[in-house]
Short mmCIF file of C-alpha atoms in Angstrom, two decimals:
data_model
loop_
_atom_site.label_atom_id
_atom_site.label_comp_id
_atom_site.label_asym_id
_atom_site.label_seq_id
_atom_site.Cartn_x
_atom_site.Cartn_y
_atom_site.Cartn_z
CA MET A 811 20.04 1.42 -19.19
CA SER A 812 17.99 3.80 -21.36
CA PHE A 813 14.63 2.32 -20.25
CA ASP A 814 12.71 5.00 -18.34
CA HIS A 815 10.84 2.69 -15.91
CA SER A 816 7.66 4.73 -16.08
CA PHE A 817 5.47 4.28 -13.03
CA GLY A 818 2.04 4.79 -11.56
CA ILE A 819 0.60 5.43 -8.11
CA GLU A 820 -2.76 4.33 -6.71
CA GLU A 821 -4.04 5.76 -3.41
CA GLU A 822 -7.13 4.70 -1.50
CA PHE A 823 -8.86 7.09 0.91
CA PHE A 824 -11.65 7.06 3.45
CA LEU A 825 -14.58 9.42 2.93
CA VAL A 826 -15.39 11.14 6.20
CA ASP A 827 -17.94 13.67 7.35
CA ALA A 828 -16.21 17.04 7.02
CA SER A 829 -17.41 18.27 10.41
CA THR A 830 -17.21 15.14 12.57
CA GLY A 831 -14.48 13.12 10.86
CA MET A 832 -16.61 9.98 11.11
CA LEU A 833 -16.88 7.66 8.11
CA GLY A 834 -19.39 9.04 5.62
CA ALA A 835 -22.18 7.37 3.68
CA PRO A 836 -22.37 9.47 0.51
CA ALA A 837 -24.93 9.46 -2.27
CA LEU A 838 -22.32 7.43 -4.12
CA ASP A 839 -23.61 7.65 -7.69
CA ARG A 840 -23.85 11.44 -7.58
CA LEU A 841 -20.46 11.73 -5.91
CA MET A 842 -18.79 9.52 -8.52
CA ASP A 843 -20.45 11.44 -11.35
CA ASP A 844 -19.13 14.71 -9.94
CA ALA A 845 -15.65 13.26 -9.34
CA ARG A 846 -15.38 11.83 -12.86
CA ALA A 847 -16.56 15.12 -14.34
CA ARG A 848 -13.49 16.77 -12.77
CA LEU A 849 -10.97 13.92 -12.81
CA GLY A 850 -12.10 11.41 -15.42
CA ASP A 851 -11.48 7.71 -14.97
CA VAL A 852 -8.59 8.20 -12.54
CA VAL A 853 -11.13 8.05 -9.70
CA THR A 854 -13.00 4.85 -8.85
CA SER A 855 -15.29 3.59 -6.13
CA GLU A 856 -14.19 0.85 -3.76
CA LEU A 857 -15.77 -2.19 -2.10
CA LEU A 858 -17.19 -0.08 0.73
CA GLN A 859 -19.08 3.16 0.11
CA SER A 860 -16.93 5.00 2.64
CA GLN A 861 -13.83 4.57 0.44
CA ILE A 862 -12.60 6.02 -2.85
CA GLU A 863 -9.48 5.48 -4.98
CA ILE A 864 -7.37 7.59 -7.31
CA ALA A 865 -4.93 6.23 -9.87
CA SER A 866 -2.33 8.32 -11.64
CA PRO A 867 -1.72 8.33 -15.37
CA ILE A 868 1.63 6.96 -16.55
CA LEU A 869 4.33 9.00 -14.82
CA ARG A 870 7.85 9.52 -16.15
CA SER A 871 9.46 11.75 -13.51
CA HIS A 872 9.09 12.39 -9.82
CA SER A 873 8.45 16.08 -10.33
CA GLU A 874 5.53 15.07 -12.55
CA ALA A 875 4.33 12.62 -9.89
CA ARG A 876 4.39 15.35 -7.24
CA GLU A 877 2.40 17.75 -9.40
CA VAL A 878 -0.14 15.17 -10.60
CA MET A 879 -0.81 13.50 -7.26
CA SER A 880 -0.96 16.79 -5.35
CA ARG A 881 -3.44 18.20 -7.84
CA THR A 882 -5.52 15.01 -7.81
CA ARG A 883 -5.76 14.95 -4.02
CA ARG A 884 -6.73 18.63 -4.06
CA VAL A 885 -9.38 18.33 -6.79
CA LEU A 886 -10.88 15.20 -5.24
CA SER A 887 -11.09 16.99 -1.89
CA GLU A 888 -12.92 19.88 -3.58
CA VAL A 889 -15.40 17.48 -5.17
CA VAL A 890 -16.19 15.56 -2.00
CA ALA A 891 -16.45 18.82 -0.03
CA GLY A 892 -19.51 19.58 -2.16
CA HIS A 893 -21.05 16.48 -0.59
CA GLY A 894 -20.14 17.47 2.98
CA LEU A 895 -17.19 15.07 3.01
CA GLN A 896 -13.42 15.06 3.18
CA ILE A 897 -10.81 12.51 2.12
CA LEU A 898 -8.68 10.96 4.85
CA ALA A 899 -5.43 9.09 4.12
CA ALA A 900 -4.82 6.29 6.61
CA SER A 901 -5.00 2.53 6.25
CA THR A 902 -7.52 2.18 9.07
CA HIS A 903 -9.92 4.78 10.46
CA PRO A 904 -9.38 5.18 14.24
CA LEU A 905 -13.13 5.30 14.88
CA GLY A 906 -14.26 3.13 11.99
CA VAL A 907 -16.62 0.25 12.69
CA TRP A 908 -16.70 -2.34 9.93
CA GLN A 909 -20.15 -3.66 10.91
CA GLU A 910 -21.69 -0.27 10.04
CA GLN A 911 -20.32 0.04 6.50
CA LEU A 912 -22.36 -0.23 3.31
CA VAL A 913 -21.08 -2.27 0.37
CA THR A 914 -20.98 -0.57 -3.04
CA GLU A 915 -23.61 -2.06 -5.34
CA LYS A 916 -21.65 -3.84 -8.06
CA ARG A 917 -21.87 -7.41 -9.28
CA ARG A 918 -18.12 -7.79 -8.72
CA TYR A 919 -18.49 -6.92 -5.03
CA ASP A 920 -21.53 -9.17 -4.62
CA LYS A 921 -19.37 -12.04 -5.88
CA LEU A 922 -16.61 -11.16 -3.39
CA ILE A 923 -19.07 -11.24 -0.49
CA ALA A 924 -20.49 -14.55 -1.69
CA ASP A 925 -16.98 -16.02 -1.86
CA PHE A 926 -15.31 -14.51 1.22
CA ARG A 927 -18.19 -13.74 3.59
CA ILE A 928 -17.19 -11.85 6.74
CA VAL A 929 -13.62 -11.41 5.47
CA THR A 930 -14.97 -9.14 2.72
CA GLN A 931 -17.13 -7.15 5.11
CA ARG A 932 -14.21 -6.56 7.47
CA ASN A 933 -12.08 -5.10 4.68
CA LEU A 934 -12.28 -1.53 6.01
CA VAL A 935 -8.69 -0.70 5.03
CA CYS A 936 -6.93 1.49 2.47
CA GLY A 937 -3.64 0.89 0.68
CA LEU A 938 -0.97 2.38 -1.56
CA HIS A 939 -0.04 0.53 -4.76
CA ILE A 940 2.97 1.40 -6.90
CA HIS A 941 3.43 0.18 -10.48
CA VAL A 942 6.84 0.26 -12.17
CA ALA A 943 7.29 -0.69 -15.82
CA VAL A 944 9.65 -3.53 -16.68
CA PRO A 945 11.21 -3.90 -20.17
CA GLU A 946 9.34 -6.33 -22.41
CA GLN A 947 12.32 -8.66 -22.74
CA VAL A 948 12.74 -8.98 -18.95
CA ASP A 949 10.73 -11.61 -17.08
CA ARG A 950 8.72 -9.82 -14.41
CA ILE A 951 8.62 -12.87 -12.16
CA ASP A 952 12.40 -13.00 -12.09
CA VAL A 953 12.45 -9.37 -10.95
CA MET A 954 9.63 -10.05 -8.46
CA ASN A 955 11.49 -12.98 -6.91
CA ARG A 956 14.59 -10.85 -6.43
CA ALA A 957 12.64 -7.83 -5.08
CA MET A 958 10.67 -9.73 -2.42
CA ARG A 959 13.26 -9.59 0.35
CA TRP A 960 12.92 -5.79 0.44
CA LEU A 961 9.11 -5.69 0.66
CA PRO A 962 9.06 -5.33 4.48
CA VAL A 963 11.10 -2.13 4.10
CA PHE A 964 8.27 -0.46 2.18
CA LEU A 965 5.73 -1.55 4.77
CA ALA A 966 7.84 -0.24 7.64
CA LEU A 967 8.24 3.16 5.92
CA SER A 968 4.49 3.52 5.30
CA THR A 969 2.63 2.26 8.39
CA SER A 970 -0.57 4.19 9.06
CA SER A 971 -3.00 1.73 10.67
CA PRO A 972 -2.38 1.42 14.44
CA PHE A 973 -6.10 1.50 15.38
CA TRP A 974 -9.00 -0.86 14.73
CA ASN A 975 -12.60 -0.61 15.95
CA HIS A 976 -11.78 2.19 18.45
CA ARG A 977 -8.82 0.25 19.88
CA VAL A 978 -5.06 0.52 19.96
CA THR A 979 -3.94 -2.70 18.29
CA GLY A 980 -0.30 -2.73 19.39
CA LEU A 981 0.58 -2.97 15.69
CA LEU A 982 1.60 -0.12 13.42
CA SER A 983 0.03 -1.77 10.36
CA TYR A 984 -3.10 -3.57 11.45
CA ARG A 985 -4.06 -3.49 7.76
CA GLN A 986 -1.43 -6.13 7.06
CA ALA A 987 -2.77 -8.33 9.86
CA LEU A 988 -6.27 -7.96 8.43
CA TYR A 989 -5.08 -8.86 4.92
CA ASP A 990 -3.73 -12.13 6.29
CA GLU A 991 -7.36 -13.26 6.57
CA TRP A 992 -7.59 -13.27 2.76
CA PRO A 993 -6.48 -16.17 0.58
CA ARG A 994 -3.80 -15.41 -2.04
CA SER A 995 -2.40 -12.54 0.02
CA GLY A 996 0.89 -11.77 1.78
CA ILE A 997 4.28 -12.78 0.39
CA PRO A 998 3.96 -14.86 -2.81
CA ASP A 999 5.86 -18.02 -3.55
CA PHE A 1000 8.91 -18.06 -5.80
CA PHE A 1001 7.55 -18.96 -9.24
CA HIS A 1002 9.98 -20.06 -11.94
CA ASP A 1003 8.97 -17.39 -14.47
CA GLU A 1004 5.96 -15.60 -15.93
CA ALA A 1005 4.80 -18.77 -17.70
CA ASP A 1006 4.80 -20.65 -14.39
CA TYR A 1007 2.91 -17.81 -12.70
CA GLN A 1008 0.34 -17.76 -15.48
CA ALA A 1009 -0.05 -21.53 -15.30
CA PHE A 1010 -0.94 -21.20 -11.61
CA ALA A 1011 -3.46 -18.43 -12.37
CA ASP A 1012 -4.93 -20.55 -15.17
CA ARG A 1013 -5.26 -23.50 -12.80
CA LEU A 1014 -7.24 -21.42 -10.28
CA ARG A 1015 -9.36 -19.89 -13.02
CA ALA A 1016 -10.18 -23.30 -14.49
CA ALA A 1017 -11.30 -24.45 -11.03
CA GLY A 1018 -13.55 -21.40 -10.65
CA ALA A 1019 -11.52 -19.94 -7.77
CA ILE A 1020 -10.66 -16.67 -9.57
CA GLY A 1021 -11.83 -14.72 -12.59
CA ASP A 1022 -8.32 -13.69 -13.60
CA SER A 1023 -4.89 -13.02 -12.10
CA SER A 1024 -6.00 -9.65 -10.67
CA GLN A 1025 -7.52 -11.76 -7.88
CA LEU A 1026 -4.06 -12.86 -6.77
CA TRP A 1027 -3.80 -10.22 -4.05
CA TRP A 1028 -0.18 -10.69 -3.07
CA ALA A 1029 2.10 -8.00 -1.69
CA ILE A 1030 3.78 -7.84 -5.09
CA ARG A 1031 2.62 -9.16 -8.44
CA PRO A 1032 2.91 -8.68 -12.20
CA ALA A 1033 -0.02 -6.46 -13.18
CA LEU A 1034 -2.64 -8.02 -15.43
CA ARG A 1035 -3.38 -5.01 -17.65
CA PHE A 1036 -0.04 -3.21 -17.62
CA PRO A 1037 3.60 -4.24 -18.30
CA THR A 1038 4.46 -3.43 -14.70
CA LEU A 1039 5.46 -5.00 -11.42
CA GLU A 1040 2.96 -3.81 -8.83
CA MET A 1041 3.93 -3.39 -5.17
CA ARG A 1042 0.90 -3.67 -2.87
CA ILE A 1043 2.39 -4.07 0.61
CA ALA A 1044 2.47 -0.40 1.63
CA ASP A 1045 -0.08 1.31 3.85
CA VAL A 1046 -1.51 4.47 2.33
CA CYS A 1047 0.56 7.46 3.47
CA THR A 1048 -1.13 10.38 5.20
CA ARG A 1049 1.58 12.71 3.90
CA LEU A 1050 1.75 12.70 0.11
CA GLU A 1051 5.51 13.32 0.18
CA ASP A 1052 5.96 10.00 2.02
CA ALA A 1053 4.06 8.15 -0.70
CA LEU A 1054 6.20 9.82 -3.37
CA ALA A 1055 9.39 8.83 -1.52
CA ILE A 1056 8.26 5.21 -1.32
CA ALA A 1057 7.39 5.25 -5.02
CA ALA A 1058 10.82 6.66 -5.84
CA LEU A 1059 12.63 4.02 -3.79
CA TYR A 1060 10.62 1.18 -5.28
CA ARG A 1061 11.20 2.49 -8.80
CA ALA A 1062 14.94 2.70 -8.14
CA LEU A 1063 14.93 -0.85 -6.75
CA VAL A 1064 13.17 -2.29 -9.80
CA ALA A 1065 15.53 -0.41 -12.12
CA THR A 1066 18.55 -1.69 -10.17
CA LEU A 1067 17.33 -5.29 -10.31
CA VAL A 1068 16.72 -5.03 -14.05
CA ALA A 1069 20.18 -3.54 -14.60
CA ASN A 1070 21.83 -6.22 -12.41
CA PRO A 1071 20.31 -9.61 -13.29
CA GLU A 1072 22.34 -11.49 -10.66
CA MET A 1073 21.35 -9.21 -7.78
CA GLY A 1074 19.13 -11.00 -5.24
CA LYS A 1075 19.39 -14.39 -6.98
CA GLU A 1076 20.59 -16.18 -3.86
CA ARG A 1077 17.82 -17.85 -1.88
CA SER A 1078 17.17 -20.96 0.14
CA THR A 1079 14.26 -22.84 1.65
CA HIS A 1080 14.39 -20.27 4.48
CA THR A 1081 14.19 -17.13 2.33
CA ARG A 1082 10.42 -16.73 2.00
CA ARG A 1083 9.84 -17.43 5.69
CA LEU A 1084 12.47 -14.87 6.67
CA ILE A 1085 10.78 -12.30 4.44
CA ASP A 1086 7.50 -13.07 6.24
CA GLU A 1087 9.23 -12.78 9.63
CA ASN A 1088 10.52 -9.36 8.63
CA ARG A 1089 7.05 -8.41 7.38
CA TRP A 1090 5.72 -9.27 10.85
CA ARG A 1091 8.38 -7.09 12.45
CA ALA A 1092 7.52 -4.24 10.06
CA LYS A 1093 3.79 -4.38 10.78
CA ARG A 1094 4.42 -4.56 14.52
CA ASP A 1095 7.32 -2.10 14.96
CA GLY A 1096 7.44 0.08 11.83
CA VAL A 1097 10.65 2.11 11.58
CA LYS A 1098 11.81 0.70 14.92
CA ALA A 1099 11.87 -2.81 13.45
CA GLU A 1100 15.01 -4.90 13.24
CA PHE A 1101 15.18 -7.18 10.22
CA ILE A 1102 16.83 -10.58 10.12
CA LEU A 1103 19.51 -10.92 7.45
CA GLU A 1104 19.65 -14.35 5.85
CA SER A 1105 23.32 -13.82 5.00
CA SER A 1106 24.39 -13.54 8.65
CA ASN A 1107 21.38 -14.24 10.92
CA GLU A 1108 21.89 -10.78 12.42
CA ALA A 1109 18.91 -8.61 13.34
CA VAL A 1110 19.76 -5.14 12.08
CA PRO A 1111 17.90 -1.81 12.43
CA LEU A 1112 15.64 -0.72 9.59
CA ALA A 1113 17.73 2.45 9.13
CA LYS A 1114 20.74 0.35 8.16
CA VAL A 1115 18.70 -1.81 5.78
CA VAL A 1116 17.30 1.30 4.12
CA GLY A 1117 20.71 2.96 3.96
CA ASP A 1118 22.23 -0.11 2.34
CA LEU A 1119 19.34 -0.31 -0.14
CA ILE A 1120 19.71 3.34 -1.15
CA GLU A 1121 23.46 2.87 -1.56
CA THR A 1122 22.89 -0.23 -3.71
CA CYS A 1123 20.42 1.67 -5.90
CA ASP A 1124 22.52 4.85 -6.09
CA GLU A 1125 23.34 4.60 -9.79
CA GLN A 1126 19.67 4.22 -10.76
CA ILE A 1127 18.58 6.90 -8.27
CA GLU A 1128 20.90 9.29 -10.08
CA ARG A 1129 19.87 8.14 -13.57
CA LEU A 1130 16.13 8.38 -12.85
CA GLY A 1131 16.37 11.68 -10.96
CA CYS A 1132 14.94 10.19 -7.77
CA ARG A 1133 17.24 11.71 -5.17
CA GLU A 1134 15.15 14.72 -4.20
CA ALA A 1135 12.01 12.58 -3.96
CA LEU A 1136 13.79 10.30 -1.47
CA ALA A 1137 14.52 13.13 0.98
CA PRO A 1138 11.50 12.44 3.28
CA ILE A 1139 12.86 8.98 4.11
CA GLU A 1140 15.38 10.49 6.53
CA ARG A 1141 12.53 12.19 8.42
CA ILE A 1142 10.44 9.01 8.39
CA LEU A 1143 13.32 7.03 9.89
CA SER A 1144 14.00 9.61 12.61
CA GLU A 1145 10.46 10.79 13.45
CA GLY A 1146 8.32 7.84 12.40
CA THR A 1147 5.40 7.31 10.05
CA SER A 1148 1.79 8.39 10.25
CA ALA A 1149 1.18 5.50 12.67
CA HIS A 1150 3.77 6.82 15.12
CA GLN A 1151 2.28 10.31 14.99
CA GLN A 1152 -1.25 8.97 15.46
CA LEU A 1153 -0.17 7.04 18.55
CA LYS A 1154 1.67 10.05 19.97
CA ILE A 1155 -1.43 12.24 19.61
CA TYR A 1156 -3.58 9.55 21.19
CA ASN A 1157 -1.22 8.87 24.10
CA ASP A 1158 -0.64 12.57 24.80
CA SER A 1159 -4.38 13.16 24.83
CA ARG A 1160 -5.01 10.24 27.19
CA ALA A 1161 -2.19 11.41 29.47
CA ALA A 1162 -3.89 14.81 29.62
CA GLY A 1163 -7.06 13.15 30.93
CA ASP A 1164 -9.12 12.71 27.77
CA GLU A 1165 -11.34 9.69 27.35
CA SER A 1166 -10.41 7.26 24.59
CA VAL A 1167 -13.01 8.54 22.12
CA GLU A 1168 -11.85 12.14 22.63
CA ALA A 1169 -8.26 11.09 22.01
CA LEU A 1170 -9.23 9.20 18.86
CA LEU A 1171 -11.12 12.24 17.58
CA LYS A 1172 -7.92 14.28 17.94
CA VAL A 1173 -6.13 11.66 15.85
CA VAL A 1174 -8.83 11.96 13.20
CA GLU A 1175 -8.47 15.75 13.13
CA TRP A 1176 -4.72 15.40 12.57
CA LEU A 1177 -5.34 12.89 9.75
CA LYS A 1178 -7.85 15.20 8.08
CA ALA A 1179 -5.52 18.18 8.18
CA THR A 1180 -2.39 16.28 7.15
CA THR A 1181 -4.04 14.51 4.21
CA LEU A 1182 -4.59 17.91 2.60
CA SER A 1183 -1.42 19.65 3.77
#
């Protein structure tokens, strides 16, 4: 109970032209040199040159997370502004066209393209990854198995990708649909323990399928380089406070599972498929989704699932000082995520007589402003 469950946050952004909002093609080497001069190694390039990532140091409180991530977004925005660019937090760009993007020149990315072809080139999406430390004596796969049923909750609370290639997709997280093209993605299987998980990774590595377990791109996984359980299902949040709320809830969940080793143990041959069904509902409907409960076969509103989860984690929320950080969740549930706001702006603009491209440009302007608000 004294373990602090330190955590980390990784956010991926699009780089857009500061005046037009369209995806930018920076002089990447100079931009990265400037960014690292201000931020150090917390900033990294991504597969496509129109993307950039920031990763927090080890965080031990949510007030620290707010200060660190707010400052990092601000400093990064100042750096890219010197290159005529701005960062934009959304998991797809409303006017992005994947065929027009340039791949970052790195051997690692060349290998990805050789292996995954058009799937790699279509990967014009950004995500939010949350790491939470697990005590050394606790098997991370055991915690992962018991956490998986709640993964669709974090997707539903974060959706920010309703558009793709200038089109309304009808989904609130098209990013998740796109990720389904990749092998070793989505909801993982239930492994027995960390040794079993490692044996699977070793099998793929021996066959030449992967370099190491970091190429198991599941929605949740034990991190390779850190003693953490990494959640990868969430869309990147346009509002930083939403990302911090999701991090706080995930941290509280991991802490609760560690403190209660029997919690979430029950599962059947249906469990993984029901989790995937709920993931589908989350990527389609976001906060309006109804999730199927395995215990009763009921379909219940997300708000109830979230309320029950927060109640279950209450002791750890109090112990870790998470309660204030969770406050935005009430607004998300009542008003929607970034995806809902993007669609409202688009639909209002179209109803007022704007052409589709004009409406999408208004969405981009909202994303630009809100990313830095």
